[in-house]
Amino acid sequence: VARDWAGHDVFYRNPYDLESNRQWVRQIIKNRQTVYLGSDINPDNVYDFGAGRQRPFGVEVEMRQDAGYTQRGHYLIPPPVTELRR
Amino acid sequence: VKKLTDYSSLRSRPGYGLEALPNAVDVQIRDLLRGVSNAEEFERIAIEIPSESWNMLSVFAQRAASLAVRNRSVTDLRAGLVAVQLALVLTDDYREVLPAVSLLYRAAQLIDVDPAPEFHAVGALAGNPPGNHLTQYLERDIEIKRIERMGFVEGADDSGFKFVYTG
């Protein structure tokens, strides 16, 4: 959604792989960037019930929540510097 | 009157990926896909099945990759490839399907089958659509083809070889 938005980083690596996606999320967390959610955080979007595991989007959301990000509308907001968890 | 094809095996089944290998659903889906031997059949099934079937097809393809290695079976490998190609046609997010592509590539290597002709043959069934993520996968660097990049390792369960998701 945000691919053409000024000032936005969008993970669009070709070829895609899950590990590169995670590295990108770690970098976003390290840089304390605010995240626009292109998808709703709901069970079907974060968990693949057929496969029995998290979807890549679910992994991203969990990594950010573990780092202290909080949701505000369509955005995930980084925690204050003093609260940023590694 | 032409007999209608039974697609009930493609209905969403929570936990399918975690069930013991093989199970009755694996056999049903494999038998369903066995009939897809030309472009006309591929197009027919791609039109007839609900688009949300991509998820079951993707999970089946991952299971078929494990079974191909376990049984040293090109039949299982090809069923997985047809499933994953159908999933790629139906999904709106190809990234969700790429782990299965990765496992099928590795499965082919493990049973000493050249992946390229197998991938291209199934890509041709789908009419070689531009930007086909199945055949494009062959162009990846070796490092990016590793199944670990998709969160998987080679492992086993009580009954034999299995690709295991480790996250």
Short mmCIF file of C-alpha atoms in Angstrom, two decimals:
data_model
loop_
_atom_site.label_atom_id
_atom_site.label_comp_id
_atom_site.label_asym_id
_atom_site.label_seq_id
_atom_site.Cartn_x
_atom_site.Cartn_y
_atom_site.Cartn_z
CA VAL A 1 0.00 0.00 0.00
CA ALA A 2 2.71 2.47 1.04
CA ARG A 3 5.15 1.64 -1.74
CA ASP A 4 4.78 5.05 -3.40
CA TRP A 5 4.43 7.10 -0.21
CA ALA A 6 7.22 9.62 0.35
CA GLY A 7 9.42 8.87 3.35
CA HIS A 8 8.25 5.28 3.71
CA ASP A 9 10.41 2.13 3.67
CA VAL A 10 8.58 -0.82 2.18
CA PHE A 11 9.90 -4.35 2.30
CA TYR A 12 9.81 -5.40 -1.32
CA ARG A 13 12.78 -7.62 -1.81
CA ASN A 14 12.90 -9.70 -4.93
CA PRO A 15 13.58 -12.51 -4.45
CA TYR A 16 11.64 -12.63 -1.20
CA ASP A 17 12.59 -14.84 1.70
CA LEU A 18 11.43 -14.95 5.30
CA GLU A 19 14.86 -14.38 6.83
CA SER A 20 15.44 -11.19 4.84
CA ASN A 21 12.01 -9.99 5.92
CA ARG A 22 12.99 -10.53 9.56
CA GLN A 23 16.27 -8.70 9.12
CA TRP A 24 14.33 -5.77 7.68
CA VAL A 25 11.93 -5.75 10.65
CA ARG A 26 14.89 -5.81 13.08
CA GLN A 27 16.31 -2.78 11.28
CA ILE A 28 12.97 -0.95 11.48
CA ILE A 29 12.86 -1.63 15.22
CA LYS A 30 16.47 -0.55 15.69
CA ASN A 31 15.74 2.70 13.83
CA ARG A 32 12.58 3.21 15.91
CA GLN A 33 10.50 3.76 12.79
CA THR A 34 6.73 4.06 12.96
CA VAL A 35 5.00 1.31 10.99
CA TYR A 36 1.92 1.66 8.80
CA LEU A 37 -0.18 -1.49 8.84
CA GLY A 38 -1.28 -2.46 5.34
CA SER A 39 -3.37 -5.30 6.80
CA ASP A 40 -5.59 -5.57 9.85
CA ILE A 41 -4.19 -7.45 12.82
CA ASN A 42 -6.72 -10.25 13.06
CA PRO A 43 -6.39 -14.02 13.57
CA ASP A 44 -6.63 -14.93 9.88
CA ASN A 45 -3.98 -12.39 8.90
CA VAL A 46 -1.45 -13.32 11.55
CA TYR A 47 -1.93 -17.09 11.74
CA ASP A 48 -2.07 -19.76 9.05
CA PHE A 49 -4.56 -22.16 10.59
CA GLY A 50 -4.11 -24.70 7.81
CA ALA A 51 -0.34 -24.86 8.21
CA GLY A 52 -0.53 -24.46 11.97
CA ARG A 53 1.96 -21.60 12.25
CA GLN A 54 2.28 -17.82 12.10
CA ARG A 55 2.10 -16.04 8.77
CA PRO A 56 5.02 -13.72 7.87
CA PHE A 57 2.78 -10.78 8.83
CA GLY A 58 2.18 -12.40 12.21
CA VAL A 59 5.91 -12.81 12.74
CA GLU A 60 6.43 -9.11 11.94
CA VAL A 61 3.70 -8.02 14.34
CA GLU A 62 5.01 -10.22 17.13
CA MET A 63 8.58 -8.96 16.70
CA ARG A 64 7.39 -5.36 16.97
CA GLN A 65 5.13 -6.04 19.93
CA ASP A 66 8.00 -7.84 21.68
CA ALA A 67 10.09 -4.73 21.10
CA GLY A 68 7.45 -2.60 22.82
CA TYR A 69 5.56 -1.19 19.83
CA THR A 70 1.92 -0.29 20.46
CA GLN A 71 -0.92 -0.02 17.95
CA ARG A 72 -2.62 3.28 17.29
CA GLY A 73 -5.17 2.93 14.49
CA HIS A 74 -3.35 1.74 11.39
CA TYR A 75 0.06 2.48 12.89
CA LEU A 76 2.48 0.69 15.20
CA ILE A 77 4.28 3.24 17.34
CA PRO A 78 7.75 2.59 18.77
CA PRO A 79 8.17 2.89 22.53
CA PRO A 80 10.03 5.82 24.10
CA VAL A 81 13.80 5.33 23.83
CA THR A 82 14.11 4.33 27.47
CA GLU A 83 11.61 1.48 26.97
CA LEU A 84 12.95 0.01 23.70
CA ARG A 85 13.58 -3.67 24.21
CA ARG A 86 16.22 -5.48 22.20
CA VAL B 1 -23.63 -35.76 -18.40
CA LYS B 2 -20.12 -34.93 -17.28
CA LYS B 3 -19.40 -36.02 -13.74
CA LEU B 4 -18.67 -33.10 -11.41
CA THR B 5 -15.28 -33.17 -9.77
CA ASP B 6 -15.26 -33.49 -5.98
CA TYR B 7 -13.18 -30.69 -4.49
CA SER B 8 -14.15 -31.30 -0.87
CA SER B 9 -10.58 -32.27 0.00
CA LEU B 10 -9.58 -28.64 -0.61
CA ARG B 11 -11.88 -27.28 2.09
CA SER B 12 -10.08 -25.40 4.82
CA ARG B 13 -8.81 -27.80 7.48
CA PRO B 14 -7.25 -26.18 10.56
CA GLY B 15 -4.10 -27.97 11.67
CA TYR B 16 -3.69 -29.92 8.43
CA GLY B 17 0.00 -29.04 8.27
CA LEU B 18 0.58 -30.54 11.71
CA GLU B 19 -1.18 -33.86 11.06
CA ALA B 20 0.73 -37.12 10.67
CA LEU B 21 2.18 -37.86 7.23
CA PRO B 22 0.55 -39.13 5.09
CA ASN B 23 -3.17 -38.90 5.85
CA ALA B 24 -6.40 -39.40 3.91
CA VAL B 25 -6.52 -35.76 2.78
CA ASP B 26 -3.03 -36.05 1.28
CA VAL B 27 -4.19 -39.04 -0.75
CA GLN B 28 -7.39 -37.29 -1.88
CA ILE B 29 -5.59 -34.14 -3.01
CA ARG B 30 -2.83 -36.13 -4.72
CA ASP B 31 -5.45 -38.16 -6.61
CA LEU B 32 -7.31 -34.97 -7.54
CA LEU B 33 -4.15 -33.41 -8.95
CA ARG B 34 -3.03 -36.56 -10.74
CA GLY B 35 -5.58 -35.76 -13.44
CA VAL B 36 -3.96 -32.40 -14.16
CA SER B 37 -1.73 -33.51 -17.00
CA ASN B 38 -2.23 -30.75 -19.56
CA ALA B 39 -2.88 -27.02 -19.77
CA GLU B 40 -6.62 -27.47 -20.37
CA GLU B 41 -7.01 -29.51 -17.19
CA PHE B 42 -4.95 -27.01 -15.24
CA GLU B 43 -7.09 -24.12 -16.44
CA ARG B 44 -10.30 -26.01 -15.70
CA ILE B 45 -9.37 -26.80 -12.12
CA ALA B 46 -7.97 -23.30 -11.54
CA ILE B 47 -11.36 -21.88 -12.58
CA GLU B 48 -13.50 -24.40 -10.72
CA ILE B 49 -11.89 -24.43 -7.29
CA PRO B 50 -12.52 -21.60 -4.82
CA SER B 51 -9.64 -19.11 -4.66
CA GLU B 52 -9.22 -19.70 -0.93
CA SER B 53 -8.11 -23.24 -1.78
CA TRP B 54 -4.63 -21.83 -2.31
CA ASN B 55 -3.94 -22.31 1.38
CA MET B 56 -4.77 -26.03 1.45
CA LEU B 57 -2.83 -26.50 -1.79
CA SER B 58 0.19 -24.74 -0.34
CA VAL B 59 0.13 -26.82 2.84
CA PHE B 60 -0.38 -29.99 0.77
CA ALA B 61 2.63 -29.04 -1.36
CA GLN B 62 4.79 -28.74 1.75
CA ARG B 63 3.62 -32.16 2.91
CA ALA B 64 4.15 -33.61 -0.58
CA ALA B 65 7.75 -32.36 -0.47
CA SER B 66 8.36 -34.34 2.70
CA LEU B 67 6.62 -37.41 1.26
CA ALA B 68 8.63 -37.16 -1.96
CA VAL B 69 11.83 -37.42 0.05
CA ARG B 70 10.50 -40.07 2.39
CA ASN B 71 9.29 -42.28 -0.48
CA ARG B 72 11.88 -41.14 -3.04
CA SER B 73 8.82 -40.45 -5.16
CA VAL B 74 8.71 -38.30 -8.28
CA THR B 75 4.91 -38.75 -8.22
CA ASP B 76 4.68 -37.00 -4.87
CA LEU B 77 7.08 -34.31 -6.06
CA ARG B 78 4.99 -33.62 -9.17
CA ALA B 79 1.74 -33.54 -7.21
CA GLY B 80 3.33 -30.97 -4.92
CA LEU B 81 4.49 -28.89 -7.87
CA VAL B 82 1.03 -28.85 -9.47
CA ALA B 83 -0.47 -27.90 -6.11
CA VAL B 84 1.99 -25.08 -5.55
CA GLN B 85 1.52 -23.76 -9.10
CA LEU B 86 -2.24 -23.71 -8.57
CA ALA B 87 -1.74 -21.97 -5.23
CA LEU B 88 0.42 -19.32 -6.90
CA VAL B 89 -2.28 -18.71 -9.50
CA LEU B 90 -4.99 -18.38 -6.84
CA THR B 91 -3.30 -16.49 -4.01
CA ASP B 92 -3.11 -12.73 -3.70
CA ASP B 93 0.20 -12.99 -1.80
CA TYR B 94 2.76 -15.22 -3.48
CA ARG B 95 5.11 -14.87 -0.48
CA GLU B 96 2.86 -17.18 1.50
CA VAL B 97 3.44 -19.93 -1.06
CA LEU B 98 7.20 -19.57 -1.51
CA PRO B 99 8.14 -21.81 1.45
CA ALA B 100 6.45 -24.71 -0.35
CA VAL B 101 8.34 -23.90 -3.56
CA SER B 102 11.56 -23.91 -1.56
CA LEU B 103 10.81 -27.31 -0.02
CA LEU B 104 9.92 -28.87 -3.38
CA TYR B 105 13.16 -27.63 -4.88
CA ARG B 106 15.13 -29.15 -2.03
CA ALA B 107 13.09 -32.37 -2.19
CA ALA B 108 13.99 -32.79 -5.85
CA GLN B 109 17.66 -32.42 -5.01
CA LEU B 110 17.42 -34.95 -2.20
CA ILE B 111 15.93 -37.61 -4.47
CA ASP B 112 18.42 -36.88 -7.27
CA VAL B 113 15.88 -35.33 -9.64
CA ASP B 114 16.90 -32.22 -11.60
CA PRO B 115 14.46 -29.56 -10.35
CA ALA B 116 14.62 -27.36 -13.46
CA PRO B 117 12.79 -29.59 -15.97
CA GLU B 118 10.20 -30.50 -13.33
CA PHE B 119 9.53 -26.85 -12.44
CA HIS B 120 9.41 -25.81 -16.10
CA ALA B 121 7.04 -28.64 -17.00
CA VAL B 122 4.55 -27.54 -14.35
CA GLY B 123 5.04 -23.87 -15.26
CA ALA B 124 4.07 -24.83 -18.80
CA LEU B 125 0.85 -26.41 -17.48
CA ALA B 126 -0.07 -22.97 -16.18
CA GLY B 127 0.75 -21.42 -19.56
CA ASN B 128 4.08 -19.96 -18.38
CA PRO B 129 2.49 -16.79 -16.99
CA PRO B 130 4.90 -13.82 -16.90
CA GLY B 131 6.62 -13.47 -13.56
CA ASN B 132 5.72 -17.02 -12.56
CA HIS B 133 7.17 -17.42 -9.07
CA LEU B 134 7.61 -21.17 -9.56
CA THR B 135 10.01 -20.97 -12.49
CA GLN B 136 11.55 -17.71 -11.26
CA TYR B 137 12.62 -19.59 -8.16
CA LEU B 138 15.15 -21.49 -10.28
CA GLU B 139 17.03 -18.24 -10.92
CA ARG B 140 17.75 -17.57 -7.26
CA ASP B 141 21.26 -17.68 -5.85
CA ILE B 142 22.07 -20.89 -4.00
CA GLU B 143 22.13 -19.09 -0.66
CA ILE B 144 18.62 -17.67 -1.14
CA LYS B 145 17.34 -21.11 -2.15
CA ARG B 146 18.24 -22.62 1.22
CA ILE B 147 15.11 -23.84 3.04
CA GLU B 148 16.44 -22.25 6.23
CA ARG B 149 15.77 -18.86 4.59
CA MET B 150 12.09 -19.85 4.69
CA GLY B 151 12.21 -21.05 8.29
CA PHE B 152 12.55 -24.80 7.61
CA VAL B 153 15.11 -27.52 8.36
CA GLU B 154 15.45 -31.14 7.29
CA GLY B 155 14.25 -33.37 10.10
CA ALA B 156 12.08 -36.38 10.87
CA ASP B 157 9.06 -37.54 12.80
CA ASP B 158 8.23 -41.03 14.08
CA SER B 159 7.54 -42.32 10.59
CA GLY B 160 10.37 -40.83 8.59
CA PHE B 161 11.80 -37.78 6.88
CA LYS B 162 9.99 -34.48 7.27
CA PHE B 163 10.71 -30.83 6.53
CA VAL B 164 10.23 -29.15 9.90
CA TYR B 165 9.27 -25.52 10.42
CA THR B 166 11.42 -23.90 13.08
CA GLY B 167 10.34 -20.31 12.56
#
